[in-house]
Short mmCIF file of C-alpha atoms in Angstrom, two decimals:
data_model
loop_
_atom_site.label_atom_id
_atom_site.label_comp_id
_atom_site.label_asym_id
_atom_site.label_seq_id
_atom_site.Cartn_x
_atom_site.Cartn_y
_atom_site.Cartn_z
CA UNK V 14 73.93 130.19 109.53
CA UNK V 15 72.40 127.56 111.75
CA UNK V 16 73.12 124.88 109.12
CA UNK V 17 76.77 125.97 109.09
CA UNK V 18 77.04 125.66 112.86
CA UNK V 19 75.36 122.25 112.80
CA UNK V 20 77.68 121.06 110.04
CA UNK V 21 80.76 122.34 111.88
CA UNK V 22 79.79 120.79 115.21
CA UNK V 23 80.19 117.21 116.26
CA UNK V 24 76.46 116.45 115.80
CA UNK V 25 76.90 115.61 112.11
CA UNK V 26 79.88 113.89 110.50
CA UNK V 27 81.02 112.75 107.09
CA UNK V 28 79.18 113.64 103.92
CA UNK V 29 76.16 114.90 105.89
CA UNK V 30 78.27 117.74 107.28
CA UNK V 31 79.51 118.57 103.78
CA UNK V 32 75.98 118.77 102.37
CA UNK V 33 74.76 120.84 105.33
CA UNK V 34 77.69 123.21 104.97
CA UNK V 35 77.31 123.74 101.22
CA UNK V 36 73.53 123.92 101.53
CA UNK V 37 73.83 126.48 104.32
CA UNK V 38 76.12 128.69 102.25
CA UNK V 39 73.87 128.48 99.19
CA UNK V 40 70.77 129.24 101.26
CA UNK V 41 72.52 132.19 102.91
CA UNK V 42 73.66 133.66 99.59
CA UNK V 43 70.19 133.23 98.09
CA UNK V 44 68.33 134.82 101.00
CA UNK V 45 70.94 137.58 101.38
CA UNK V 46 70.61 138.55 97.73
CA UNK V 47 66.81 138.72 98.07
CA UNK V 48 66.83 140.54 101.40
CA UNK V 49 69.60 142.54 102.98
CA UNK V 50 72.14 142.43 100.14
CA UNK V 51 70.85 145.24 97.93
CA UNK V 52 69.67 147.43 100.82
CA UNK V 53 72.74 149.69 101.15
CA UNK V 54 72.68 150.71 97.50
CA UNK V 55 68.92 151.17 97.40
CA UNK V 56 68.58 152.96 100.71
CA UNK V 57 71.48 155.34 100.17
CA UNK V 58 70.08 156.55 96.87
CA UNK V 59 66.88 157.54 98.66
CA UNK V 60 68.16 159.20 101.83
CA UNK V 61 70.78 161.56 100.43
CA UNK V 62 69.70 164.88 98.90
CA UNK V 63 70.17 165.02 95.14
CA UNK V 64 72.88 167.71 95.32
CA UNK V 65 75.29 165.38 97.19
CA UNK V 66 73.87 161.95 96.30
CA UNK V 67 76.64 160.79 93.94
CA UNK V 68 79.57 161.71 96.18
CA UNK V 69 77.88 160.49 99.37
CA UNK V 70 76.97 157.16 97.80
CA UNK V 71 80.52 156.74 96.51
CA UNK V 72 81.98 157.29 99.98
CA UNK V 73 79.41 155.08 101.74
CA UNK V 74 79.71 152.22 99.26
CA UNK V 75 83.52 152.39 99.41
CA UNK V 76 83.34 152.06 103.20
CA UNK V 77 80.82 149.24 102.81
CA UNK V 78 83.13 147.26 100.50
CA UNK V 79 86.22 147.90 102.65
CA UNK V 80 84.39 146.48 105.65
CA UNK V 81 83.22 143.50 103.54
CA UNK V 82 86.85 142.94 102.50
CA UNK V 83 88.02 142.84 106.13
CA UNK V 84 85.21 140.50 107.16
CA UNK V 85 86.26 138.12 104.38
CA UNK V 86 89.94 138.53 105.19
CA UNK V 87 89.52 137.83 108.90
CA UNK V 88 86.79 135.18 108.71
CA UNK V 89 88.97 132.05 108.65
CA UNK V 90 91.26 133.37 111.37
CA UNK V 91 88.29 134.18 113.60
CA UNK V 92 86.69 130.81 112.81
CA UNK V 93 89.85 129.06 113.95
CA UNK V 94 90.23 131.17 117.11
CA UNK V 95 86.61 131.47 118.24
CA UNK V 96 84.97 128.39 116.77
CA UNK V 97 81.91 128.26 114.55
CA UNK V 98 79.29 128.56 117.30
CA UNK V 99 80.69 131.79 118.73
CA UNK V 100 81.47 133.33 115.34
CA UNK V 101 78.09 132.61 113.78
CA UNK V 102 76.30 133.68 116.96
CA UNK V 103 78.21 136.97 116.74
CA UNK V 104 77.17 137.39 113.11
CA UNK V 105 73.56 136.57 113.97
CA UNK V 106 73.62 139.09 116.82
CA UNK V 107 74.81 141.83 114.48
CA UNK V 108 72.05 140.87 112.02
CA UNK V 109 69.47 141.13 114.79
CA UNK V 110 70.82 144.54 115.84
CA UNK V 111 70.57 145.67 112.20
CA UNK V 112 66.94 144.53 111.99
CA UNK V 113 66.06 146.42 115.19
CA UNK V 114 67.88 149.54 113.93
CA UNK V 115 66.06 149.44 110.59
CA UNK V 116 62.66 148.93 112.23
CA UNK V 117 63.20 151.91 114.56
CA UNK V 118 65.10 154.38 112.36
CA UNK V 119 64.49 153.81 108.65
CA UNK V 120 61.61 155.59 106.97
CA UNK V 121 59.25 153.66 104.67
CA UNK V 122 59.78 155.01 101.15
CA UNK V 123 57.42 152.84 99.12
CA UNK V 124 55.31 154.93 96.74
CA UNK V 125 57.05 158.22 97.59
CA UNK V 126 59.01 160.41 95.22
CA UNK V 127 62.61 161.35 95.98
CA UNK V 128 61.49 164.89 96.80
CA UNK V 129 58.91 163.63 99.32
CA UNK V 130 61.53 161.45 100.96
CA UNK V 131 64.01 164.34 101.11
CA UNK V 132 61.40 166.57 102.79
CA UNK V 133 60.52 163.81 105.29
CA UNK V 134 64.20 163.39 106.23
CA UNK V 135 64.88 167.10 106.77
CA UNK V 136 65.61 167.92 110.41
CA UNK V 137 62.83 169.79 112.14
CA UNK V 138 64.51 173.08 112.94
#
């Protein structure tokens, strides 16, 4: 995202800005697909109990894609109104909040069966 902001600012002009912009988008897509991109689908399949997993995942993924649609729909309008620095800083802030949330609230599931994860996520009543 930093490459996008640099390319959109007045620090770089001409073909340099074009290469920075395209390179920034390609780098973002690559790192997103390796990192945070598949997380919703993978995490949801582990945290829901098996009796409601299919329906809960369908609802959650539908909401996920509706929100993605609105982000894509409103992006150019927000870019024009807010400018690239403010918009990308806002996106980066939400990414940072997501990282903090995951570190504090998401259980490590590596090497555990679905039943072990389900037991670990049960509320202590």
